[in-house]
Short mmCIF file of C-alpha atoms in Angstrom, two decimals:
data_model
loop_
_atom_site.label_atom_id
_atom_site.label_comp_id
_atom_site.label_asym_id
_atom_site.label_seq_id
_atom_site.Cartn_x
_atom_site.Cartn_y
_atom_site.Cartn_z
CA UNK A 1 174.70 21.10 211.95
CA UNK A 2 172.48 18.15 213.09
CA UNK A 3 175.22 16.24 213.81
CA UNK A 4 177.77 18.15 216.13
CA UNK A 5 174.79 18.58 218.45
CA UNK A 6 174.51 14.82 218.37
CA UNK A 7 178.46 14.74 219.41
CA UNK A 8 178.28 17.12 221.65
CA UNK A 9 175.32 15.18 223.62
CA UNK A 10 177.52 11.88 223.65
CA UNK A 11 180.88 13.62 224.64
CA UNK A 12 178.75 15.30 227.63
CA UNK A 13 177.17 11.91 228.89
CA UNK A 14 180.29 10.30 228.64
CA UNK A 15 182.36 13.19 230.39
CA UNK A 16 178.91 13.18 232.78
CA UNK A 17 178.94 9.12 233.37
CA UNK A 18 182.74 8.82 233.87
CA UNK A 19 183.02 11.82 236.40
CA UNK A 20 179.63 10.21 238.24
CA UNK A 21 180.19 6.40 238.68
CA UNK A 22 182.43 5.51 241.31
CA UNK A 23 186.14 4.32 241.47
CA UNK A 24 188.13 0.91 243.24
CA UNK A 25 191.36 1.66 244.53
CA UNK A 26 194.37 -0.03 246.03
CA UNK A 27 196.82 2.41 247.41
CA UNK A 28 200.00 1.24 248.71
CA UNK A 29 202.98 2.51 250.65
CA UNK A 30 206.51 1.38 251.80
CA UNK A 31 207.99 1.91 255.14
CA UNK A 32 211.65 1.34 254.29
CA UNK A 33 212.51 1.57 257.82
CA UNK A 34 210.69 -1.74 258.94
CA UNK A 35 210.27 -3.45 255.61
CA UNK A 36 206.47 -3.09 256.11
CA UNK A 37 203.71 -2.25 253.55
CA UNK A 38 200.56 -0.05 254.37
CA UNK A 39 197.68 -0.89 252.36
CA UNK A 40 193.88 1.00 251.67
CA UNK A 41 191.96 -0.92 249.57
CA UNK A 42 188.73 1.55 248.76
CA UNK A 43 185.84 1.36 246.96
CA UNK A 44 183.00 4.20 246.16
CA UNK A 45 179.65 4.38 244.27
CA UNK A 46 176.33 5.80 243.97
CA UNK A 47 172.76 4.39 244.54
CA UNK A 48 169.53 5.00 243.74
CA UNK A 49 167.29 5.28 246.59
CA UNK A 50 169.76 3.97 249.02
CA UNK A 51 169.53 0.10 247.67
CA UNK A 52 169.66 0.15 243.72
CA UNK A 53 173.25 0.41 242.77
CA UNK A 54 173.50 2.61 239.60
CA UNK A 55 177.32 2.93 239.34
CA UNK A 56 180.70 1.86 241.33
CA UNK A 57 184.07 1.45 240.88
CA UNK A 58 184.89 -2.42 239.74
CA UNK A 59 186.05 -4.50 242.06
CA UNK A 60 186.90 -7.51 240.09
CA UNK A 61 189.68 -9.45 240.12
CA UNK A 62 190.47 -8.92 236.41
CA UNK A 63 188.55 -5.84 235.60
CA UNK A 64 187.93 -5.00 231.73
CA UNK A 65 186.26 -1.52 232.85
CA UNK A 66 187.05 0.93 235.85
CA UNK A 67 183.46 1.06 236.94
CA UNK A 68 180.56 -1.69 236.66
CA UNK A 69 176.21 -0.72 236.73
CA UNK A 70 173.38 -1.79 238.56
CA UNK A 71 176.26 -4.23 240.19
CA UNK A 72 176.91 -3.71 244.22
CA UNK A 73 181.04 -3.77 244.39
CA UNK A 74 180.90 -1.54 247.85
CA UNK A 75 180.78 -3.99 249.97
CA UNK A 76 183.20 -4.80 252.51
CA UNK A 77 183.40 -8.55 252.16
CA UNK A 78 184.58 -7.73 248.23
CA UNK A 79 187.13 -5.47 249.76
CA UNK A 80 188.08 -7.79 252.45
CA UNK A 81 188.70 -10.08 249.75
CA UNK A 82 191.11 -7.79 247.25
CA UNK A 83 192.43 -7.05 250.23
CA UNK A 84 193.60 -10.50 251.15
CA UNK A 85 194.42 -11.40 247.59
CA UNK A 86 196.86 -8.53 247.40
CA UNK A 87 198.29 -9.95 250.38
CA UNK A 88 198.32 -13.25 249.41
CA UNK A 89 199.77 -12.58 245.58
CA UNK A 90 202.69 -11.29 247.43
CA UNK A 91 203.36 -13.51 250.05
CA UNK A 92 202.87 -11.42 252.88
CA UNK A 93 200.64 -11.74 256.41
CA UNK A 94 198.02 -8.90 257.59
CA UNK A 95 197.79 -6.82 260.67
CA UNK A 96 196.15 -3.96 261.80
CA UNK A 97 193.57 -3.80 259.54
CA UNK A 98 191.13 -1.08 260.34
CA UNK A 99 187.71 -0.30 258.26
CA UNK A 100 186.06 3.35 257.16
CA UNK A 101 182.82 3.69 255.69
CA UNK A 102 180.20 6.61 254.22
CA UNK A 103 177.16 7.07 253.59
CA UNK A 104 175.80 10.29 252.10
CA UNK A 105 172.17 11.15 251.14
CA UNK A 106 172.34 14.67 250.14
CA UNK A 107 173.69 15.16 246.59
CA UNK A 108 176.55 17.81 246.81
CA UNK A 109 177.21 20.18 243.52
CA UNK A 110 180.76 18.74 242.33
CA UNK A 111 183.21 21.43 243.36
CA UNK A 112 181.02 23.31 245.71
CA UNK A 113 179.64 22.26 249.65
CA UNK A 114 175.90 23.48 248.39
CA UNK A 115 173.90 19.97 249.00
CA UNK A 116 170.82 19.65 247.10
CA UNK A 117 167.84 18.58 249.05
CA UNK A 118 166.84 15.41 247.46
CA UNK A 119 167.52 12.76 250.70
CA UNK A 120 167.28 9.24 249.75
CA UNK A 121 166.87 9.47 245.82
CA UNK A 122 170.90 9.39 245.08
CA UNK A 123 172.94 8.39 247.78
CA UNK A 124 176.79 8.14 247.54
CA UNK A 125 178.32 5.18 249.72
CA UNK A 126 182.08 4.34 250.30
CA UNK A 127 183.88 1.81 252.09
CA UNK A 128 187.71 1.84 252.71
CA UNK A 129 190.07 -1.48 254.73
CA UNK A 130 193.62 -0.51 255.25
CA UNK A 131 196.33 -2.39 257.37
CA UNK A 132 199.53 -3.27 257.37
CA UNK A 133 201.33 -6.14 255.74
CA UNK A 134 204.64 -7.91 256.81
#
């Protein structure tokens, strides 16, 4: 019996670990109409006391895992530059790039808006750069 509570402890801080650390995104769409591309390049993680990274999405070029620890990927100059390498890879210029980020320092109940009054301990951070290729 000793043993499915031992599975049941690893399945839960796996579940726990994958739902928690953050994510790196490139979402793309065509505009048929002017043969242009819109671009968001987005990356999101959590940190520990507003300067330790714990968990983010990996923003490697190559990746071998979704999400990299006690690494800082949200930046914007690592964004800028998977950004410009999408661009590059296929052959296209830039314009209208435009820049969103987030900081939160209230940890929110997944699911729920009830924050949990622990400022500055855990603090989720995103950054997003989106333009337009041609």
């Amino acid at each position: 019996m000793n043993y499915k509570k031992t599975i049941l402890a690893i399945v839960t801080a796996l579940s726990a670990t994958i739902c928690l650390t953050g994510c790196f995104t490139i979402d793309t769409a065509d505009v048929h109409t002017t043969g242009e591309e819109h671009v968001c390049v987005g990356n999101r993680g959590w940190y520990l006391f507003h300067f330790i990274p714990l968990a983010c999405g990996n923003a490697s070029e190559d990746p071998l895992m979704p999400w990299v620890f006690f690494r800082n990927d949200v930046t914007m100059d690592k964004i800028q530059h998977r950004f410009m390498s999408y661009a590059n890879f296929y052959g296209k210029k830039t314009r209208d790039m435009s820049y969103y980020t987030q900081e939160s320092v209230l940890f929110e109940i997944p699911g729920t808006d009830f924050p949990i009054p622990i400022p500055y301990i855990l603090t989720y951070r995103e950054v997003q750069l989106s333009g337009v290729l041609k």
